[in-house]
PDB file of N, CA and C in Angstrom:
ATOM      1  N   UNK A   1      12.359 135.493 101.781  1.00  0.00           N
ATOM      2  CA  UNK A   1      12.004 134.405 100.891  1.00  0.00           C
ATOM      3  C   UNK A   1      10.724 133.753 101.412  1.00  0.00           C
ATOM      4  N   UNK A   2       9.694 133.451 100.222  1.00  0.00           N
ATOM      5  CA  UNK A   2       8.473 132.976 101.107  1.00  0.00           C
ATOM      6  C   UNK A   2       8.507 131.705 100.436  1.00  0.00           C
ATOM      7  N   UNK A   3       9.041 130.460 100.897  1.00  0.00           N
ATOM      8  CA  UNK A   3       9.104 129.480 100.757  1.00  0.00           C
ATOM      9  C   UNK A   3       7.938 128.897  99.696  1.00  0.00           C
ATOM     10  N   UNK A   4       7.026 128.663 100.007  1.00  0.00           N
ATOM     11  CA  UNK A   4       5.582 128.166  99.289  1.00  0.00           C
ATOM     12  C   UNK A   4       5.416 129.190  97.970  1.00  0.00           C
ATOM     13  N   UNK A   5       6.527 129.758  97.797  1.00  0.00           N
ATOM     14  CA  UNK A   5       6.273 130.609  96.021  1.00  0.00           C
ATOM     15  C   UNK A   5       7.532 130.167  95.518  1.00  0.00           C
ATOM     16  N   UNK A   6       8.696 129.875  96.344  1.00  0.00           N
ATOM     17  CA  UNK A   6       9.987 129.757  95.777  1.00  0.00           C
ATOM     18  C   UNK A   6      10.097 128.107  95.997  1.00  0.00           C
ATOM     19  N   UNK A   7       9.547 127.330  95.946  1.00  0.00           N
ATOM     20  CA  UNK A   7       9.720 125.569  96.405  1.00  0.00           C
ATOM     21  C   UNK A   7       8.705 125.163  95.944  1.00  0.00           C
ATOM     22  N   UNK A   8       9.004 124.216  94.964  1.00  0.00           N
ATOM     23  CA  UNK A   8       7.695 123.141  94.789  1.00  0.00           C
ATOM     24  C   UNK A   8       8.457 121.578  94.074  1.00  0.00           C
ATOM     25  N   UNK A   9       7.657 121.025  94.425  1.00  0.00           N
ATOM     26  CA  UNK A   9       7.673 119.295  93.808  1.00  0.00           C
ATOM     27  C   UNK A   9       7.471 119.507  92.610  1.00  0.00           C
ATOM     28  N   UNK A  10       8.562 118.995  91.522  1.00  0.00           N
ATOM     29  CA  UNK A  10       8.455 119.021  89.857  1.00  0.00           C
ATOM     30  C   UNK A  10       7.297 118.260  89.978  1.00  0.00           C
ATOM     31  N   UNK A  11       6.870 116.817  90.672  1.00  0.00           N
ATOM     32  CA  UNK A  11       6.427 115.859  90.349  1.00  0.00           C
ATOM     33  C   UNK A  11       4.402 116.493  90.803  1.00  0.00           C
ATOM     34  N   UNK A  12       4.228 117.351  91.146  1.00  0.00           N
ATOM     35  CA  UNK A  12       3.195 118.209  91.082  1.00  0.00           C
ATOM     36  C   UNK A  12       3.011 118.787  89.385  1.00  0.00           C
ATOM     37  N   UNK A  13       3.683 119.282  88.832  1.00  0.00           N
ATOM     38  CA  UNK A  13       3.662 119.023  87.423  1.00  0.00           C
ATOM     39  C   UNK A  13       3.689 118.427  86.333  1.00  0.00           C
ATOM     40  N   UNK A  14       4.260 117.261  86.731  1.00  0.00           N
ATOM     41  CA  UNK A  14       3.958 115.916  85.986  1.00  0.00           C
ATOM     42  C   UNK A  14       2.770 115.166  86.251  1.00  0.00           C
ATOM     43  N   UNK A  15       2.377 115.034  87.525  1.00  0.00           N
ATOM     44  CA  UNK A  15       0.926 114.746  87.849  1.00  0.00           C
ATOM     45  C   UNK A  15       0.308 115.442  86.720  1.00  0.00           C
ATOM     46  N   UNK A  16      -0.130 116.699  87.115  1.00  0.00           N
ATOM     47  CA  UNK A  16      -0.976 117.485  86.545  1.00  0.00           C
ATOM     48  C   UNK A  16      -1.284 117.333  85.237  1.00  0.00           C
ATOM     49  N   UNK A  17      -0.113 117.688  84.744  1.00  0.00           N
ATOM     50  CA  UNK A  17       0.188 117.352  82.476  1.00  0.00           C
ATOM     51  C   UNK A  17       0.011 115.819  82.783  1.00  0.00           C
ATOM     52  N   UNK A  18      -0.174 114.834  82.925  1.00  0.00           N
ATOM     53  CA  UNK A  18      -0.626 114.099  83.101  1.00  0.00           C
ATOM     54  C   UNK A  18      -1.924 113.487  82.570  1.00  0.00           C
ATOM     55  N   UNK A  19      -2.349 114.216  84.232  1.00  0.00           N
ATOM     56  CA  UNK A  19      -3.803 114.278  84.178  1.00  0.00           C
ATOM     57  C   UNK A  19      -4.626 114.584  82.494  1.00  0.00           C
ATOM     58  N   UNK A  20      -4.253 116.180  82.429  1.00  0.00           N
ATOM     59  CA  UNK A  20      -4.393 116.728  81.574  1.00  0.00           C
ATOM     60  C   UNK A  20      -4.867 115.797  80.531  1.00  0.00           C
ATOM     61  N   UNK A  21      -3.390 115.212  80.209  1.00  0.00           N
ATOM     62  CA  UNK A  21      -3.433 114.025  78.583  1.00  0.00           C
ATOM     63  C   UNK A  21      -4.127 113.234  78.731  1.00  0.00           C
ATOM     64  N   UNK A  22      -4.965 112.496  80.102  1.00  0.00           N
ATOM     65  CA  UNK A  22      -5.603 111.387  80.155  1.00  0.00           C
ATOM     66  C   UNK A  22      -7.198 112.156  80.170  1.00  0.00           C
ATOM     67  N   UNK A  23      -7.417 113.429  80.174  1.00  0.00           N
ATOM     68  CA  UNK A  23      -8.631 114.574  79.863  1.00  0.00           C
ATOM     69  C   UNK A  23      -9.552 114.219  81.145  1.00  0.00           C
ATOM     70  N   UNK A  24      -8.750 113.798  82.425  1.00  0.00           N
ATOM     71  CA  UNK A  24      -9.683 113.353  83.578  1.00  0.00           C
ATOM     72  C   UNK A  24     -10.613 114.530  84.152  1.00  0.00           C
ATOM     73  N   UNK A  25      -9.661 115.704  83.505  1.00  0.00           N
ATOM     74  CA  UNK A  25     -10.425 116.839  84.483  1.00  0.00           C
ATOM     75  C   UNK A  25     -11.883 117.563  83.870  1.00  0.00           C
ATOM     76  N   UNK A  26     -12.183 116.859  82.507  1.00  0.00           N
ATOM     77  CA  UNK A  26     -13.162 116.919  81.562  1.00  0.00           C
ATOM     78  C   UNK A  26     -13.786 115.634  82.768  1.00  0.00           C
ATOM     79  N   UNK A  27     -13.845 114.907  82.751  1.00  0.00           N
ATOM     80  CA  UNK A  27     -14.561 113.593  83.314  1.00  0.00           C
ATOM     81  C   UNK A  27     -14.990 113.783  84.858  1.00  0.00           C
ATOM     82  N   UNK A  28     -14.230 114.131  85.867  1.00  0.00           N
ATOM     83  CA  UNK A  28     -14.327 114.302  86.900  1.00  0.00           C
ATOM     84  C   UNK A  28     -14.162 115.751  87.339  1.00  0.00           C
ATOM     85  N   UNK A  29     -14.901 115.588  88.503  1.00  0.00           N
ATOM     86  CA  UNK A  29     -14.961 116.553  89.927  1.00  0.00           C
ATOM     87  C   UNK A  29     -13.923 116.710  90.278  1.00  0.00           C
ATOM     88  N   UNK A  30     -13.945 118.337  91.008  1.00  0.00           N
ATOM     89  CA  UNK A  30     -12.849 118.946  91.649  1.00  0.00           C
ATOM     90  C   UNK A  30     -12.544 118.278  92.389  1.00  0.00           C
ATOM     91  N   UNK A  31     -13.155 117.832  93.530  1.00  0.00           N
ATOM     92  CA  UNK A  31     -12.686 116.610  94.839  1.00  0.00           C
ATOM     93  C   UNK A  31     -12.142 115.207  94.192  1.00  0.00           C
ATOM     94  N   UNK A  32     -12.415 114.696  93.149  1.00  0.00           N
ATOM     95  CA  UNK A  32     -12.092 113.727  93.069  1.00  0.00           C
ATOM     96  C   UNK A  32     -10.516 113.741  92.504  1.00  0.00           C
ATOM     97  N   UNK A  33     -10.528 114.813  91.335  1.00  0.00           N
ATOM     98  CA  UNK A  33      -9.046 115.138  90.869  1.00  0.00           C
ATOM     99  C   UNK A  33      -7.945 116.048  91.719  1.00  0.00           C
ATOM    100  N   UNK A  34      -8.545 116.128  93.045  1.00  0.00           N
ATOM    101  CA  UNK A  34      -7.739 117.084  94.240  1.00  0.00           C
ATOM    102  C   UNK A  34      -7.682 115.470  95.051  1.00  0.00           C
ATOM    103  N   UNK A  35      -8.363 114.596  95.187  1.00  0.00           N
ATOM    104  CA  UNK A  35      -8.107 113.091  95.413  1.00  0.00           C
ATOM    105  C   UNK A  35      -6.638 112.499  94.623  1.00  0.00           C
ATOM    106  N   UNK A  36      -7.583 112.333  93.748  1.00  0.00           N
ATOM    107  CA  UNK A  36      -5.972 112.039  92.904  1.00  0.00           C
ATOM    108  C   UNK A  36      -4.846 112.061  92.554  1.00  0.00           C
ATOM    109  N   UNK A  37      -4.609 113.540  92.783  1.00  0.00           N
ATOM    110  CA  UNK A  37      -3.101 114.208  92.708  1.00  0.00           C
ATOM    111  C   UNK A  37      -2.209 114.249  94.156  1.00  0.00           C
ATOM    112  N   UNK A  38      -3.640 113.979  95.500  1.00  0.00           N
ATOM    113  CA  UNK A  38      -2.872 113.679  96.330  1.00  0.00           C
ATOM    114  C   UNK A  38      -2.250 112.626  96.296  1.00  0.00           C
ATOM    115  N   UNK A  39      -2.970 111.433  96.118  1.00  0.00           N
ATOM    116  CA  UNK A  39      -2.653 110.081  96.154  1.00  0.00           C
ATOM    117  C   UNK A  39      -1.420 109.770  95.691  1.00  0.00           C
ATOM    118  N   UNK A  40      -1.989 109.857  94.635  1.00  0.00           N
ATOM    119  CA  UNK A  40      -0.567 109.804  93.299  1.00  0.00           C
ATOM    120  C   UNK A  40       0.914 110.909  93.695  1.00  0.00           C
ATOM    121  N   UNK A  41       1.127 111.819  94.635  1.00  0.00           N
ATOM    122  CA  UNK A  41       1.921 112.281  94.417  1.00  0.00           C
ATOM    123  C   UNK A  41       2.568 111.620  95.957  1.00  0.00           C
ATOM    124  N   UNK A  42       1.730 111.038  96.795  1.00  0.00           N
ATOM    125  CA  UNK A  42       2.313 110.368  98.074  1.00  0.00           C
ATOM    126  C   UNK A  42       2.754 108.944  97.538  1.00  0.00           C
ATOM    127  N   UNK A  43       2.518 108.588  96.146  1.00  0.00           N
ATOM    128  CA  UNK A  43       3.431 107.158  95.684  1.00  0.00           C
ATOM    129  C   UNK A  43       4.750 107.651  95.359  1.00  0.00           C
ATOM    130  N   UNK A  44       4.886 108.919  94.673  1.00  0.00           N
ATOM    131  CA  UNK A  44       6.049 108.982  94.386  1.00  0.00           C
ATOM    132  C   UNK A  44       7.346 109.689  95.567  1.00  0.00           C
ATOM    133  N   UNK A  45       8.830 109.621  94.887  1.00  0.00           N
ATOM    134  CA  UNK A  45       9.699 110.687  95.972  1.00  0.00           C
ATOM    135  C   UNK A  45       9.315 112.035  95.624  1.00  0.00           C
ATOM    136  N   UNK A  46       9.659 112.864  96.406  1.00  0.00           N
ATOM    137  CA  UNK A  46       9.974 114.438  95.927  1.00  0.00           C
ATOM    138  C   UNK A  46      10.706 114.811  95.041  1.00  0.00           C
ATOM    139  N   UNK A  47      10.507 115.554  94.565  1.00  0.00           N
ATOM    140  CA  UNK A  47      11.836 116.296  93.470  1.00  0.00           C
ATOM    141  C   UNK A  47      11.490 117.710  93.605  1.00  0.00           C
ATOM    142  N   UNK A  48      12.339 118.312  94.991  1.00  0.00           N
ATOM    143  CA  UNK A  48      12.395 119.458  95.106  1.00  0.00           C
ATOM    144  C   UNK A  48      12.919 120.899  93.631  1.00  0.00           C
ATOM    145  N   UNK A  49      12.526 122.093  93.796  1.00  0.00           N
ATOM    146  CA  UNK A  49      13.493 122.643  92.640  1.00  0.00           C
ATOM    147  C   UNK A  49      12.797 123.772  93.128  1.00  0.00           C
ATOM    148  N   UNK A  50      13.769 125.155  92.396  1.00  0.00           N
ATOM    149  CA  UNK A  50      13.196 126.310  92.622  1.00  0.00           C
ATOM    150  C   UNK A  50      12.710 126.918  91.486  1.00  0.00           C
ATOM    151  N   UNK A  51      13.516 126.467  90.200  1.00  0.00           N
ATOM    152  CA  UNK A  51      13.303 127.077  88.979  1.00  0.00           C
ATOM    153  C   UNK A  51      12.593 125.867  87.906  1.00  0.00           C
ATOM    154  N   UNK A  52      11.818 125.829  87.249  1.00  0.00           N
ATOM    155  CA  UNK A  52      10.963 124.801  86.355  1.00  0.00           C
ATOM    156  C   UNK A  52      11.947 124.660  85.549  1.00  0.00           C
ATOM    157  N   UNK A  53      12.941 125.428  84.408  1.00  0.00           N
ATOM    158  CA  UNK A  53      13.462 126.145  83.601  1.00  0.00           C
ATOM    159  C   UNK A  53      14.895 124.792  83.859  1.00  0.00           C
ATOM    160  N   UNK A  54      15.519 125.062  85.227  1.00  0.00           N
ATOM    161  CA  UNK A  54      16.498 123.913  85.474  1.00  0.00           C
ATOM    162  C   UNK A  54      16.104 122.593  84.802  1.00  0.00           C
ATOM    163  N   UNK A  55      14.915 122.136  85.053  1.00  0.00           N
ATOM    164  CA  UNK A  55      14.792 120.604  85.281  1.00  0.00           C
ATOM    165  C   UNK A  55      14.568 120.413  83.927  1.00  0.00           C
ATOM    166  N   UNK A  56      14.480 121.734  83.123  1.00  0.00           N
ATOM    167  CA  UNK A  56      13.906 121.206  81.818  1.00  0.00           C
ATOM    168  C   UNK A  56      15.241 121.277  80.591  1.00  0.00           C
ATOM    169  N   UNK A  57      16.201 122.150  81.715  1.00  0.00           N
ATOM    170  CA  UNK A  57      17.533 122.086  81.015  1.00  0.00           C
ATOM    171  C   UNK A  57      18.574 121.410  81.075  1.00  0.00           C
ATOM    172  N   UNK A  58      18.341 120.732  82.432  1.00  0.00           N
ATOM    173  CA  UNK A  58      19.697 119.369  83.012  1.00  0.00           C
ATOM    174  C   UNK A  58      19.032 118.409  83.583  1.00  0.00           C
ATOM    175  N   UNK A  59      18.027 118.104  83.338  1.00  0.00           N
ATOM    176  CA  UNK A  59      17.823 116.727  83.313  1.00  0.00           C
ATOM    177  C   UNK A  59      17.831 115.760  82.018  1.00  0.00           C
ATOM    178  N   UNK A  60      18.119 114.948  82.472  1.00  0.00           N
ATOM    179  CA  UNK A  60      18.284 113.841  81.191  1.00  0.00           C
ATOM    180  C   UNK A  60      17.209 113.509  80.872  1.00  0.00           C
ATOM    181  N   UNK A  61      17.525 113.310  79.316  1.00  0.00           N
ATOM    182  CA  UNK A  61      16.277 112.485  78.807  1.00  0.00           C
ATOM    183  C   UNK A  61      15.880 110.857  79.797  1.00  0.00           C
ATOM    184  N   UNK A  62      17.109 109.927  80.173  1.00  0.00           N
ATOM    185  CA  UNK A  62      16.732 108.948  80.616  1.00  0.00           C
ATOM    186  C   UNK A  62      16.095 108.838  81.847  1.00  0.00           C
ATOM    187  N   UNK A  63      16.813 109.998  82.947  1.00  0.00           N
ATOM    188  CA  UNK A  63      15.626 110.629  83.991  1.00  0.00           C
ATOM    189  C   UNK A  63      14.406 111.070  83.827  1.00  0.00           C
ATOM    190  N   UNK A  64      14.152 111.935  82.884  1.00  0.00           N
ATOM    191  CA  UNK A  64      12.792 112.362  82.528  1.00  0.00           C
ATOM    192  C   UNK A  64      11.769 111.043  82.239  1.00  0.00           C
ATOM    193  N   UNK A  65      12.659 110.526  81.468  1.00  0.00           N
ATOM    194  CA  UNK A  65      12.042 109.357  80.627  1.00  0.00           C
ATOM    195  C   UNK A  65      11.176 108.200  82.187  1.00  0.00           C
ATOM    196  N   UNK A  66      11.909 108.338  83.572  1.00  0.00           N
ATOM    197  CA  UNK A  66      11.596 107.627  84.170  1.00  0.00           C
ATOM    198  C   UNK A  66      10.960 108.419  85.460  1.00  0.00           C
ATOM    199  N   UNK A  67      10.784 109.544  85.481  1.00  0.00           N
ATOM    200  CA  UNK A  67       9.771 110.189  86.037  1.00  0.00           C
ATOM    201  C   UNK A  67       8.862 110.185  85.422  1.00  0.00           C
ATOM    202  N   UNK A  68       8.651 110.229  84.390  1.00  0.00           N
ATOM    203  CA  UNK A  68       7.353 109.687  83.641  1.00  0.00           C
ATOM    204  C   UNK A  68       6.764 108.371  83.871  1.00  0.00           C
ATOM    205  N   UNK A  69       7.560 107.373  83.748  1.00  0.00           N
ATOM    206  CA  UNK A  69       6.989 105.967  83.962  1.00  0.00           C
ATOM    207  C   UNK A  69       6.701 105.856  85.116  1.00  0.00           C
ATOM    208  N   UNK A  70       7.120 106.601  86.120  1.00  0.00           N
ATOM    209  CA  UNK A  70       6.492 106.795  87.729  1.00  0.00           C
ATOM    210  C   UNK A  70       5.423 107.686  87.903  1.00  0.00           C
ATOM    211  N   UNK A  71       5.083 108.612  87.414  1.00  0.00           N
ATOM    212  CA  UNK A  71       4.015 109.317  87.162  1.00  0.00           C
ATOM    213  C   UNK A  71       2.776 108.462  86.193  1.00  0.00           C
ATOM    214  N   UNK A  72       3.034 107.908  85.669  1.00  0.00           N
ATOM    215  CA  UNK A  72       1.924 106.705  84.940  1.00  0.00           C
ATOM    216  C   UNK A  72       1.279 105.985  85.989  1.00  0.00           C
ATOM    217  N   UNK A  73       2.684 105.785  86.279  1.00  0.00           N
ATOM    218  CA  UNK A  73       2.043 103.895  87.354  1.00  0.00           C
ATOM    219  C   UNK A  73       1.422 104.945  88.601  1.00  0.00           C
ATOM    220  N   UNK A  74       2.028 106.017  89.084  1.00  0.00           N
ATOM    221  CA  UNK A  74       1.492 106.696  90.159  1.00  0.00           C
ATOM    222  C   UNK A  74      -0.278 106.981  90.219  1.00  0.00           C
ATOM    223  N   UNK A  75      -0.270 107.423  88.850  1.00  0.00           N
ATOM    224  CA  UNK A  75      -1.481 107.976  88.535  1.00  0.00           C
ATOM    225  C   UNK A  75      -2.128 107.000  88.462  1.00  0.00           C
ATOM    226  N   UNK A  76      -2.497 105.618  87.931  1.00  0.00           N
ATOM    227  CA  UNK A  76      -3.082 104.413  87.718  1.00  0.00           C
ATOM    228  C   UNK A  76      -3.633 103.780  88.599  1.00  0.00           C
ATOM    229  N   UNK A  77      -2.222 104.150  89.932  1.00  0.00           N
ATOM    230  CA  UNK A  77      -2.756 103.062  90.853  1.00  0.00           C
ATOM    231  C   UNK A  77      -3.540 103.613  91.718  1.00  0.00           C
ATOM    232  N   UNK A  78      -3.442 105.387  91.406  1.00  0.00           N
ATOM    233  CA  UNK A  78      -4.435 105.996  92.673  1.00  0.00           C
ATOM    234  C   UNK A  78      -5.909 106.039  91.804  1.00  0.00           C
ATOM    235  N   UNK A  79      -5.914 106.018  90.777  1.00  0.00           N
ATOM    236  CA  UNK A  79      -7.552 105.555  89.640  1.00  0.00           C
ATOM    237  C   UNK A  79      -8.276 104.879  90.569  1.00  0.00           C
ATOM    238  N   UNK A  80      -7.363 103.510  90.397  1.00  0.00           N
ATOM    239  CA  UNK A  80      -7.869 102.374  90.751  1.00  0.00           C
ATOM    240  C   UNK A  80      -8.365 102.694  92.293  1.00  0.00           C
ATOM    241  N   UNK A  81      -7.390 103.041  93.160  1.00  0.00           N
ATOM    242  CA  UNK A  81      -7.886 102.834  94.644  1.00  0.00           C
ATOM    243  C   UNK A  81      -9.338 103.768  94.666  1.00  0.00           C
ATOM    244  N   UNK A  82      -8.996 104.901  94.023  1.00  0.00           N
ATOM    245  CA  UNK A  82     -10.563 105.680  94.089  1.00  0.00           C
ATOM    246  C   UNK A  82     -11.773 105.196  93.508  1.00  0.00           C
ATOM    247  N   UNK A  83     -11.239 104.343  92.137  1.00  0.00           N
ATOM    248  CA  UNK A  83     -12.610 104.176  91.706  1.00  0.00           C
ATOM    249  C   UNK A  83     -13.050 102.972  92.485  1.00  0.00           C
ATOM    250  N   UNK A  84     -12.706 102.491  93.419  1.00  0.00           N
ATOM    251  CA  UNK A  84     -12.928 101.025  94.244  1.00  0.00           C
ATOM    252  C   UNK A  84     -13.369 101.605  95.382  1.00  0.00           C
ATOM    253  N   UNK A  85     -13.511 102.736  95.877  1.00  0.00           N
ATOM    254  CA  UNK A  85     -14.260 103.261  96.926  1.00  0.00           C
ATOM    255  C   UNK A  85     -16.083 103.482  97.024  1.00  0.00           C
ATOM    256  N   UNK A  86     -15.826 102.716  97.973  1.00  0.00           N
ATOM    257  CA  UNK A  86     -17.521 102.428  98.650  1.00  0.00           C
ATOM    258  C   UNK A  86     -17.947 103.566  98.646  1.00  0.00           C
TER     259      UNK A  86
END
């Protein structure tokens, strides 16, 4: 098993589609949106998984619903800290 193909953070995918919808990666640089997704993904917890397919079949809407609202505020507040850099 090679760990780093079979393990990842859902919340690496919610970042991302994210991003996406807010069209940052049209606007900005590779470094700055490889900035961002770090930031933003060290506000949130982990949400380990092996299969994408699970989370999209047993998770709840009211969970989903609030990994999202953490992925907002995540993403927002790491905007802000970057775009405030000297």
């Amino acid at each position: 098993m090679k760990l780093d193909d079979d393990i990842h953070n859902y919340y690496e995918k919610l970042v991302l589609d994210h991003i996406v919808e807010l069209g940052l990666e049209q606007d900005k640089d590779a470094e700055y949106l490889a900035d961002l997704c770090c930031i933003s993904l060290n506000l949130l917890p982990p949400r380990y998984i092996r299969f994408e397919v699970d989370m999209a079949f047993y998770l709840p809407h009211s969970e989903r619903f609030e990994m999202m609202m953490r992925v907002k505020e995540a993403v927002k507040r790491a905007r802000e800290f970057l775009d405030h850099q000297p």
